[in-house]
CSV table of C-alpha atoms and ligand atoms in Angstrom, one decimal:
chain,number,residue,atom,x,y,z
A,53,MET,CA,-21.8,-2.7,-12.8
A,54,ASP,CA,-24.3,-5.5,-12.9
A,55,LEU,CA,-22.4,-8.6,-14.1
A,56,GLY,CA,-25.6,-10.2,-15.3
A,57,ILE,CA,-24.9,-8.8,-18.8
A,58,LEU,CA,-21.8,-11.0,-19.0
A,59,GLU,CA,-23.9,-14.2,-18.5
A,60,LEU,CA,-21.3,-15.7,-16.2
A,61,THR,CA,-21.5,-19.3,-15.2
A,62,GLU,CA,-22.6,-20.3,-11.7
A,63,GLU,CA,-19.0,-21.1,-10.9
A,64,GLN,CA,-17.7,-17.7,-12.1
A,65,ASN,CA,-20.4,-15.9,-10.1
A,66,MET,CA,-19.6,-17.9,-7.0
A,67,ILE,CA,-15.8,-17.3,-7.3
A,68,VAL,CA,-16.3,-13.5,-7.8
A,69,GLU,CA,-18.6,-13.4,-4.8
A,70,GLN,CA,-16.1,-15.5,-2.7
A,71,VAL,CA,-13.1,-13.3,-3.6
A,72,ARG,CA,-15.1,-10.1,-3.0
A,73,THR,CA,-16.0,-11.2,0.5
A,74,PHE,CA,-12.4,-12.3,1.2
A,75,ALA,CA,-10.9,-9.1,-0.3
A,76,GLN,CA,-13.2,-6.8,1.6
A,77,LYS,CA,-12.9,-8.7,4.9
A,78,GLU,CA,-9.3,-9.8,4.9
A,79,ILE,CA,-7.4,-7.4,2.6
A,80,ALA,CA,-9.1,-4.0,2.6
A,81,PRO,CA,-8.8,-3.4,6.3
A,82,LYS,CA,-5.0,-3.8,6.0
A,83,ALA,CA,-4.5,-1.7,2.8
A,84,ALA,CA,-3.6,1.6,4.6
A,85,GLU,CA,-1.2,0.0,6.9
A,86,ILE,CA,0.5,-2.0,4.1
A,87,ASP,CA,0.9,1.3,2.2
A,88,GLN,CA,2.2,3.3,5.1
A,89,THR,CA,4.7,0.7,6.3
A,90,GLY,CA,5.6,-0.5,2.8
A,91,ARG,CA,5.6,-4.1,4.1
A,92,PHE,CA,5.1,-7.1,1.8
A,93,PRO,CA,1.8,-8.7,2.8
A,94,LYS,CA,3.1,-12.3,3.1
A,95,GLU,CA,0.1,-13.5,5.0
A,96,LEU,CA,-2.3,-12.3,2.3
A,97,VAL,CA,-0.3,-14.0,-0.4
A,98,GLN,CA,-0.5,-17.2,1.6
A,99,ALA,CA,-4.2,-16.8,2.0
A,100,MET,CA,-4.6,-16.2,-1.7
A,101,GLY,CA,-2.6,-19.4,-2.3
A,102,ALA,CA,-4.9,-21.3,0.0
A,103,MET,CA,-7.9,-20.1,-2.0
A,104,GLY,CA,-6.3,-21.2,-5.3
A,105,LEU,CA,-5.8,-17.6,-6.5
A,106,MET,CA,-2.1,-17.9,-7.1
A,107,GLY,CA,-2.6,-20.3,-9.9
A,108,LEU,CA,-6.0,-19.0,-11.1
A,109,CYS,CA,-5.6,-19.9,-14.8
A,110,VAL,CA,-3.2,-22.8,-14.3
A,111,ASP,CA,-4.7,-26.2,-15.3
A,112,THR,CA,-5.9,-28.4,-12.4
A,113,GLU,CA,-3.4,-31.1,-13.5
A,114,TYR,CA,-0.7,-28.7,-12.2
A,115,ASP,CA,-2.5,-27.8,-9.1
A,116,GLY,CA,-4.1,-24.6,-10.5
A,117,ALA,CA,-7.7,-23.5,-10.2
A,118,GLY,CA,-8.1,-24.1,-14.0
A,119,LEU,CA,-10.3,-20.9,-14.4
A,120,ASP,CA,-10.5,-18.7,-17.5
A,121,TYR,CA,-9.1,-15.3,-18.2
A,122,LEU,CA,-12.5,-13.5,-17.8
A,123,THR,CA,-12.6,-14.8,-14.2
A,124,TYR,CA,-9.0,-13.6,-13.8
A,125,ALA,CA,-10.1,-10.1,-14.9
A,126,LEU,CA,-13.0,-10.1,-12.5
A,127,VAL,CA,-11.0,-11.5,-9.6
A,128,GLY,CA,-8.2,-9.0,-10.3
A,129,GLU,CA,-10.7,-6.1,-9.9
A,130,GLU,CA,-11.8,-7.5,-6.5
A,131,ILE,CA,-8.3,-7.8,-5.1
A,132,ASN,CA,-7.2,-4.4,-6.4
A,133,ALA,CA,-10.3,-2.7,-5.2
A,134,ALA,CA,-9.2,-3.8,-1.7
A,135,CYS,CA,-5.4,-3.2,-2.0
A,136,ALA,CA,-3.4,-2.4,-5.1
A,137,SER,CA,-0.1,-3.6,-3.6
A,138,THR,CA,-1.6,-7.1,-3.0
A,139,GLY,CA,-3.2,-6.8,-6.5
A,140,VAL,CA,0.0,-6.4,-8.3
A,141,ILE,CA,1.7,-9.2,-6.4
A,142,PHE,CA,-1.2,-11.4,-7.6
A,143,SER,CA,-1.1,-10.1,-11.1
A,144,ALA,CA,2.6,-10.3,-11.8
A,145,HIS,CA,2.7,-13.8,-10.3
A,146,ASN,CA,-0.3,-15.1,-12.3
A,147,SER,CA,0.2,-13.3,-15.6
A,148,LEU,CA,3.9,-12.8,-16.0
A,149,ALA,CA,5.3,-15.7,-14.2
A,150,CYS,CA,2.8,-18.6,-14.3
A,151,GLY,CA,1.5,-17.4,-17.7
A,152,PRO,CA,4.5,-18.2,-19.9
A,153,ILE,CA,5.2,-21.6,-18.2
A,154,LYS,CA,1.5,-22.5,-18.7
A,155,LYS,CA,1.8,-21.6,-22.4
A,156,TRP,CA,5.3,-22.6,-23.4
A,157,GLY,CA,6.5,-24.9,-20.6
A,158,ASN,CA,6.8,-28.7,-21.1
A,159,ASP,CA,5.3,-31.2,-18.8
A,160,GLU,CA,8.5,-31.6,-16.7
A,161,GLN,CA,8.9,-27.8,-16.3
A,162,LYS,CA,5.2,-27.5,-15.3
A,163,LYS,CA,5.5,-30.2,-12.7
A,164,LYS,CA,8.7,-28.8,-11.3
A,165,TRP,CA,8.0,-25.0,-11.4
A,166,LEU,CA,4.4,-24.3,-12.2
A,167,ALA,CA,2.7,-26.6,-9.7
A,168,PRO,CA,4.4,-25.1,-6.6
A,169,MET,CA,3.7,-21.6,-7.9
A,170,ALA,CA,0.1,-22.4,-8.5
A,171,ARG,CA,-0.2,-23.7,-4.9
A,172,GLY,CA,1.2,-20.4,-3.8
A,173,GLU,CA,4.3,-22.0,-2.2
A,174,LYS,CA,6.6,-20.2,-4.6
A,175,ILE,CA,6.3,-16.6,-5.9
A,176,GLY,CA,7.1,-15.7,-9.4
A,177,ALA,CA,8.6,-12.6,-11.1
A,178,PHE,CA,9.2,-11.6,-14.7
A,179,ALA,CA,12.6,-10.0,-15.6
A,180,LEU,CA,12.6,-8.2,-19.0
A,181,SER,CA,13.4,-4.5,-18.3
A,182,GLU,CA,16.9,-3.3,-17.7
A,183,PRO,CA,18.5,-0.1,-16.6
A,184,GLY,CA,18.9,0.9,-20.3
A,185,SER,CA,15.8,-0.8,-21.9
A,186,GLY,CA,12.2,-0.5,-20.8
A,187,SER,CA,9.9,0.5,-23.6
A,188,ASP,CA,12.4,-0.7,-26.2
A,189,ALA,CA,12.3,-4.2,-24.8
A,190,GLY,CA,14.3,-5.7,-27.8
A,191,ALA,CA,17.3,-3.5,-26.8
A,192,LEU,CA,18.1,-5.7,-23.7
A,193,ILE,CA,21.8,-6.6,-23.2
A,194,CYS,CA,21.6,-9.2,-20.4
A,195,THR,CA,23.5,-12.1,-22.0
A,196,CYS,CA,23.0,-15.9,-22.1
A,197,LYS,CA,26.0,-17.9,-23.4
A,198,LYS,CA,25.7,-21.6,-24.0
A,199,GLU,CA,28.4,-23.8,-22.3
A,200,GLY,CA,27.7,-27.5,-22.6
A,201,ASP,CA,24.2,-28.2,-21.3
A,202,HIS,CA,24.0,-24.9,-19.4
A,203,TYR,CA,23.7,-21.2,-20.2
A,204,ILE,CA,25.7,-18.6,-18.3
A,205,ILE,CA,23.7,-15.4,-17.6
A,206,ASN,CA,25.2,-12.0,-17.0
A,207,GLY,CA,23.4,-8.7,-16.6
A,208,THR,CA,21.1,-6.5,-14.5
A,209,LYS,CA,17.3,-6.4,-14.6
A,210,ASN,CA,15.3,-3.4,-13.4
A,211,TRP,CA,11.8,-2.6,-12.0
A,212,ILE,CA,11.1,-6.3,-11.2
A,213,THR,CA,7.8,-6.7,-9.4
A,214,ASN,CA,8.1,-9.3,-6.7
A,215,GLY,CA,11.9,-9.1,-7.3
A,216,PRO,CA,12.9,-9.2,-3.6
A,217,GLU,CA,10.3,-11.9,-2.6
A,218,SER,CA,10.2,-14.1,-5.7
A,219,ASP,CA,11.4,-17.7,-5.7
A,220,VAL,CA,11.1,-18.3,-9.5
A,221,VAL,CA,12.1,-15.7,-12.2
A,222,ILE,CA,11.1,-15.8,-15.9
A,223,LEU,CA,14.3,-14.3,-17.4
A,224,LEU,CA,14.8,-12.8,-20.8
A,225,ALA,CA,18.4,-12.7,-22.0
A,226,THR,CA,20.1,-12.4,-25.4
A,227,MET,CA,22.6,-14.8,-27.1
A,228,SER,CA,23.9,-11.8,-29.0
A,229,THR,CA,22.7,-8.2,-29.3
A,230,GLU,CA,23.5,-8.3,-33.0
A,231,LEU,CA,20.6,-10.7,-33.5
A,232,LYS,CA,18.3,-8.0,-32.1
A,233,HIS,CA,15.0,-9.6,-30.9
A,234,LYS,CA,15.7,-12.9,-32.7
A,235,GLY,CA,18.6,-13.5,-30.2
A,236,VAL,CA,16.4,-13.3,-27.1
A,237,CYS,CA,15.8,-16.5,-25.0
A,238,ALA,CA,13.4,-17.1,-22.1
A,239,PHE,CA,14.5,-19.1,-19.0
A,240,ILE,CA,12.9,-20.3,-15.8
A,241,VAL,CA,15.5,-19.4,-13.1
A,242,ASP,CA,15.5,-20.5,-9.5
A,243,LYS,CA,16.1,-17.4,-7.5
A,244,ASN,CA,18.5,-19.3,-5.2
A,245,THR,CA,20.9,-20.0,-8.0
A,246,PRO,CA,24.5,-18.9,-7.1
A,247,GLY,CA,25.4,-15.5,-8.6
A,248,LEU,CA,21.8,-14.2,-8.6
A,249,SER,CA,21.2,-11.4,-6.2
A,250,VAL,CA,18.7,-8.7,-5.4
A,251,GLY,CA,20.0,-5.3,-6.1
A,252,LYS,CA,18.5,-1.9,-5.4
A,253,VAL,CA,15.0,-2.1,-3.8
A,254,GLU,CA,12.9,0.9,-5.0
A,255,HIS,CA,11.0,3.3,-2.8
A,256,LYS,CA,7.8,4.1,-4.7
A,257,LEU,CA,5.0,6.6,-5.0
A,258,GLY,CA,2.3,3.9,-4.7
A,259,ILE,CA,1.8,0.2,-4.5
A,260,ARG,CA,4.3,0.4,-1.7
A,261,GLY,CA,3.6,-3.0,-0.2
A,262,SER,CA,4.8,-4.8,-3.4
A,263,GLY,CA,8.5,-5.3,-3.7
A,264,THR,CA,10.2,-3.8,-6.8
A,265,SER,CA,13.9,-4.3,-7.3
A,266,GLN,CA,16.8,-4.9,-9.5
A,267,LEU,CA,17.9,-8.5,-10.0
A,268,ILE,CA,21.6,-8.9,-10.7
A,269,PHE,CA,23.0,-12.0,-12.6
A,270,GLU,CA,26.7,-12.6,-12.3
A,271,ASN,CA,27.8,-15.8,-14.1
A,272,VAL,CA,24.5,-17.5,-13.2
A,273,LYS,CA,24.5,-21.1,-14.5
A,274,VAL,CA,21.1,-22.2,-15.7
A,275,PRO,CA,20.5,-25.7,-17.1
A,276,ALA,CA,19.4,-25.7,-20.8
A,277,SER,CA,16.4,-27.7,-19.7
A,278,GLN,CA,15.1,-24.5,-18.0
A,279,MET,CA,14.7,-22.7,-21.3
A,280,LEU,CA,11.1,-21.9,-22.3
A,281,GLY,CA,10.5,-22.7,-26.0
A,282,LYS,CA,13.7,-22.8,-28.1
A,283,GLU,CA,16.6,-20.4,-28.7
A,284,GLY,CA,15.3,-17.1,-30.2
A,285,ASP,CA,11.7,-17.6,-29.0
A,286,GLY,CA,12.2,-15.3,-26.0
A,287,PHE,CA,11.0,-12.0,-27.5
A,288,LYS,CA,7.8,-13.4,-28.7
A,289,ILE,CA,7.2,-15.2,-25.4
A,290,ALA,CA,7.8,-11.9,-23.6
A,291,MET,CA,5.4,-10.0,-25.9
A,292,ALA,CA,2.7,-12.5,-25.8
A,293,THR,CA,3.1,-12.8,-22.0
A,294,LEU,CA,2.6,-9.0,-21.8
A,295,ASP,CA,-0.6,-9.3,-23.9
A,296,GLY,CA,-2.1,-11.3,-21.0
A,297,GLY,CA,-0.4,-9.2,-18.4
A,298,ARG,CA,-2.1,-6.1,-19.7
A,299,ILE,CA,-5.5,-7.5,-18.9
A,300,GLY,CA,-4.2,-7.9,-15.4
A,301,ILE,CA,-3.1,-4.3,-15.2
A,302,ALA,CA,-6.3,-3.1,-16.7
A,303,ALA,CA,-8.1,-5.1,-14.0
A,304,GLN,CA,-5.9,-3.4,-11.5
A,305,ALA,CA,-6.7,0.1,-12.8
A,306,ILE,CA,-10.4,-0.8,-12.7
A,307,GLY,CA,-10.2,-2.1,-9.1
A,308,ILE,CA,-8.4,1.1,-8.0
A,309,GLY,CA,-10.9,3.2,-9.9
A,310,ARG,CA,-13.8,1.4,-8.3
A,311,ALA,CA,-12.4,1.9,-4.8
A,312,ALA,CA,-11.8,5.6,-5.5
A,313,LEU,CA,-15.3,6.0,-6.9
A,314,ASP,CA,-16.9,4.3,-3.9
A,315,ALA,CA,-14.9,6.3,-1.4
A,316,ALA,CA,-15.9,9.6,-3.2
A,317,LYS,CA,-19.6,8.5,-3.2
A,318,LYS,CA,-19.5,7.8,0.5
A,319,PHE,CA,-17.8,11.2,1.2
A,320,ALA,CA,-20.2,13.1,-1.1
A,321,HIS,CA,-23.3,11.8,0.7
A,322,GLU,CA,-21.8,12.7,4.2
A,323,ARG,CA,-20.1,16.0,3.5
A,324,GLU,CA,-22.3,19.1,3.5
A,325,THR,CA,-21.7,22.5,1.9
A,326,PHE,CA,-24.2,25.3,1.4
A,327,GLY,CA,-26.8,23.5,3.5
A,328,LYS,CA,-26.9,20.2,1.6
A,329,PRO,CA,-24.7,17.1,1.0
A,330,ILE,CA,-22.2,17.8,-1.8
A,331,ALA,CA,-23.7,14.9,-3.8
A,332,LYS,CA,-26.7,17.2,-4.4
A,333,HIS,CA,-24.5,19.8,-6.2
A,334,GLN,CA,-24.6,19.5,-10.0
A,335,GLY,CA,-20.9,20.2,-10.3
A,336,ILE,CA,-20.2,17.2,-8.2
A,337,GLN,CA,-22.8,15.0,-9.9
A,338,PHE,CA,-21.3,15.7,-13.3
A,339,MET,CA,-17.9,14.3,-12.0
A,340,PHE,CA,-19.7,11.2,-10.8
A,341,ALA,CA,-21.3,10.7,-14.2
A,342,ASP,CA,-18.0,10.9,-16.0
A,343,MET,CA,-16.2,8.7,-13.4
A,344,ALA,CA,-18.9,5.9,-13.6
A,345,THR,CA,-19.1,6.0,-17.4
A,346,LYS,CA,-15.3,5.7,-17.8
A,347,LEU,CA,-15.1,2.9,-15.3
A,348,ASP,CA,-17.8,0.8,-17.0
A,349,ALA,CA,-16.3,1.5,-20.5
A,350,ALA,CA,-12.9,0.2,-19.1
A,351,ARG,CA,-14.5,-2.9,-17.7
A,352,LEU,CA,-16.2,-3.7,-21.0
A,353,LEU,CA,-13.0,-3.3,-23.0
A,354,ASN,CA,-11.2,-5.5,-20.6
A,355,TYR,CA,-13.9,-8.2,-20.5
A,356,ARG,CA,-13.8,-8.3,-24.3
A,357,ALA,CA,-10.0,-8.8,-24.3
A,358,ALA,CA,-10.3,-11.5,-21.7
A,359,ARG,CA,-13.0,-13.3,-23.6
A,360,MET,CA,-10.9,-13.2,-26.7
A,361,GLN,CA,-8.0,-14.7,-24.8
A,362,ASP,CA,-10.3,-17.4,-23.5
A,363,ARG,CA,-11.4,-18.2,-27.1
A,364,GLY,CA,-7.8,-18.5,-28.3
A,365,MET,CA,-8.2,-15.4,-30.6
A,366,LYS,CA,-5.4,-12.9,-31.1
A,367,PHE,CA,-6.1,-10.2,-28.5
A,368,THR,CA,-2.9,-8.1,-28.6
A,369,LYS,CA,-4.7,-4.9,-29.8
A,370,GLU,CA,-7.7,-5.4,-27.5
A,371,ALA,CA,-5.6,-6.0,-24.4
A,372,ALA,CA,-3.6,-2.8,-25.2
A,373,MET,CA,-6.8,-0.8,-25.7
A,374,ALA,CA,-8.1,-2.1,-22.4
A,375,LYS,CA,-4.9,-1.3,-20.5
A,376,LEU,CA,-4.6,2.1,-22.1
A,377,PHE,CA,-8.2,3.1,-21.5
A,378,ALA,CA,-8.5,1.6,-18.0
A,379,SER,CA,-5.3,3.2,-16.7
A,380,GLU,CA,-6.2,6.6,-18.0
A,381,ALA,CA,-9.8,6.2,-16.7
A,382,ALA,CA,-8.4,5.3,-13.3
A,383,ASN,CA,-6.2,8.4,-13.4
A,384,PHE,CA,-9.3,10.5,-14.1
A,385,ILE,CA,-11.4,8.8,-11.5
A,386,CYS,CA,-8.8,9.0,-8.8
A,387,ASP,CA,-8.1,12.7,-9.5
A,388,LYS,CA,-11.8,13.6,-9.4
A,389,GLY,CA,-12.2,11.4,-6.3
A,390,LEU,CA,-9.5,13.3,-4.6
A,391,GLN,CA,-11.0,16.6,-5.7
A,392,ILE,CA,-14.4,15.7,-4.3
A,393,HIS,CA,-12.8,15.1,-0.9
A,394,GLY,CA,-11.3,18.6,-1.0
A,395,GLY,CA,-8.6,19.1,1.6
A,396,TYR,CA,-9.5,15.7,3.1
A,397,GLY,CA,-8.4,14.1,-0.2
A,398,TYR,CA,-4.9,15.4,0.3
A,399,VAL,CA,-4.3,13.8,3.7
A,400,ASN,CA,-4.0,10.1,4.6
A,401,GLU,CA,-7.0,10.2,6.9
A,402,TYR,CA,-9.0,9.1,3.8
A,403,SER,CA,-8.1,6.6,1.2
A,404,ALA,CA,-8.4,9.0,-1.8
A,405,GLU,CA,-4.7,10.0,-1.8
A,406,ARG,CA,-3.6,6.3,-1.7
A,407,HIS,CA,-5.8,5.5,-4.7
A,408,TYR,CA,-4.4,8.5,-6.5
A,409,ARG,CA,-0.8,7.4,-5.9
A,410,ASP,CA,-1.5,3.7,-6.5
A,411,GLN,CA,-3.2,4.3,-9.8
A,412,ARG,CA,-0.3,6.2,-11.4
A,413,ILE,CA,1.9,3.2,-12.1
A,414,THR,CA,-0.8,1.5,-14.2
A,415,GLU,CA,-0.1,4.0,-17.0
A,416,ILE,CA,3.6,3.0,-16.9
A,417,TYR,CA,4.3,-0.7,-16.2
A,418,GLU,CA,3.7,-3.6,-18.5
A,419,GLY,CA,4.0,-1.0,-21.3
A,420,THR,CA,3.4,2.7,-21.0
A,421,SER,CA,0.4,4.4,-22.4
A,422,GLU,CA,2.6,5.5,-25.3
A,423,ILE,CA,3.6,1.9,-26.0
A,424,GLN,CA,0.0,0.8,-25.9
A,425,ARG,CA,-0.8,3.5,-28.5
A,426,ILE,CA,2.0,2.1,-30.7
A,427,VAL,CA,0.7,-1.4,-30.4
A,428,ILE,CA,-2.9,-0.3,-31.1
A,429,ALA,CA,-2.0,1.9,-34.1
A,430,SER,CA,0.2,-0.7,-35.7
A,431,ALA,CA,-2.5,-3.4,-35.4
A,432,GLU,CA,-5.2,-1.0,-36.6
A,433,LEU,CA,-3.3,0.2,-39.6
A,434,ALA,CA,-2.4,-3.3,-40.6
A,435,GLU,CA,-6.1,-4.2,-40.9
A,436,HIS,CA,-7.9,-3.8,-44.2
A,437,VAL,CA,-9.9,-0.6,-44.7
A,438,ARG,CA,-13.5,-1.5,-44.7
B,108,LIG,N1,2.8,-11.5,-29.5
B,108,LIG,C1,3.7,-12.3,-30.2
B,108,LIG,N2,4.7,-11.8,-31.0
B,108,LIG,C2,4.8,-10.5,-31.1
B,108,LIG,C3,4.0,-9.6,-30.4
B,108,LIG,C4,3.0,-10.2,-29.6
B,108,LIG,N3,2.1,-9.4,-28.9
B,108,LIG,N4,4.4,-8.3,-30.6
B,108,LIG,C5,5.4,-8.4,-31.4
B,108,LIG,N5,5.7,-9.7,-31.7
B,108,LIG,C6,6.7,-10.2,-32.6
B,108,LIG,C7,6.6,-9.6,-34.0
B,108,LIG,O1,5.6,-10.3,-34.8
B,108,LIG,C8,8.0,-9.7,-34.6
B,108,LIG,O2,8.2,-11.0,-35.1
B,108,LIG,P1,9.0,-11.3,-36.4
B,108,LIG,O3,10.4,-11.1,-36.1
B,108,LIG,O4,8.7,-12.7,-36.7
B,108,LIG,O5,8.5,-10.4,-37.5
B,108,LIG,C9,8.8,-9.5,-33.3
B,108,LIG,O6,8.0,-9.8,-32.2
B,108,LIG,C10,9.3,-8.1,-33.2
B,108,LIG,O7,8.2,-7.3,-33.2
B,108,LIG,P2,8.4,-5.7,-33.4
B,108,LIG,O8,9.2,-5.4,-34.6
B,108,LIG,O9,7.0,-5.1,-33.4
B,108,LIG,O10,9.2,-5.3,-32.1
B,108,LIG,P3,9.7,-3.9,-31.6
B,108,LIG,O11,11.1,-4.1,-31.2
B,108,LIG,O12,9.4,-2.8,-32.6
B,108,LIG,O13,8.9,-3.7,-30.2
B,108,LIG,C11,7.0,-3.0,-28.9
B,108,LIG,C12,7.5,-3.6,-30.2
B,108,LIG,C13,5.5,-3.3,-28.9
B,108,LIG,C14,7.3,-1.6,-28.7
B,108,LIG,C15,7.6,-3.8,-27.7
B,108,LIG,O14,9.0,-3.5,-27.5
B,108,LIG,C16,7.0,-3.5,-26.4
B,108,LIG,O15,5.9,-4.0,-26.1
B,108,LIG,N6,7.6,-2.7,-25.5
B,108,LIG,C17,7.1,-2.5,-24.1
B,108,LIG,C18,7.7,-3.5,-23.2
B,108,LIG,C19,6.9,-3.6,-21.9
B,108,LIG,O16,5.7,-3.7,-21.9
B,108,LIG,N7,7.7,-3.7,-20.8
B,108,LIG,C20,7.1,-3.9,-19.5
B,108,LIG,C21,8.0,-4.9,-18.8
B,108,LIG,S1,7.2,-5.8,-17.5
B,108,LIG,C22,7.1,-4.8,-16.2
B,108,LIG,O17,6.5,-3.7,-16.4
B,108,LIG,C23,7.7,-5.1,-15.0
B,108,LIG,C24,6.9,-5.8,-14.0
B,108,LIG,O18,7.4,-6.6,-13.3
B,108,LIG,C25,5.4,-5.5,-13.9
């Protein structure tokens, strides 16, 4: 897609260009190996930190790059088009961990926690889901009990992206389950705090280079000064954080979709059947038409959501629409991309099968497609009928 239509600033164009070059030269050649070995790409995270990508939207005062959310969406596409494992490490760190400290942290918390995260020295994670609560986030049972100037945390968190490698965890816990979502508090937790350990590390279908694990809290003592906002603010902090996170996952789906589309195009020009390249068959051409249209529609939805976030507008519905559409578009594109490859799409000699596996999670994490539909419908139906 020609980005000219977005009327980006010179700085935005330059950053997208720089990240594209970096992603294609440094990240993309390692993507297959990262997927096959399932190793965490530490050196790429360090390189992203050196480029300012680990604090992309963090204010320069706290060592971030001070860029806007549209740039975040564009950069996210570039990284994910190269490697979706690296992409989700980038996204969970920026949106889910840096995001809430940027928005709700006080100056002291930003200096202590956010600045080293923005420099890429410390990796962040976001701990909301639990073994018994995912979509129904308000049903969490991990507890925080106040004792003097500390809170004592007990519980288990599940499906935590960057869980094994993180240094800083944004934790959601409840003062009392009877208070429902009004009892939830958000904390910044040092991963090295005694009593906090990494539980089961998951073996996944895709994004295999990003660590996903349980985090287990056993009488973990967290200073009250590490609370974000005030008691009871946690659920809203989590929901608003996920609004921004969904732009990151939409960007991931778009990046994976672009990579799948590009791979399929290359293959369709090279592979011949019935005396001509398969790109010349109308059955294949129609697939490309639908893939390209869905990809651009996903981009436009996501750019709108990001621009609204930049303008300080409420963007909950638009982010949910972008995430829903982009993830389902990526599913379609990766499926057709694999189909275009025929038998070669089913084996790991080509990247089509990796894109197909990597994409699938974008319809699940940071709110399933079903949750996005709930969010969109409730916002839509609350609006006046025109
Ligand atoms: N921003 C701010 N506040 C919000 C909000 C938002 N986007 N959405 C809801 N709220 C507020 C509501 O206004 C309401 O406030 P009041 O009490 O003042 O009225 C309060 O939160 C409760 O809202 P609901 O009644 O709508 O809450 P609910 O319990 O019905 O849940 C839900 C709504 C949308 C289904 C929510 O539970 C949800 O988003 N679930 C999905 C959770 C999710 O995305 N999990 C992914 C975890 S992260 C991850 O994937 C792991 C990883 O590491 C990548």
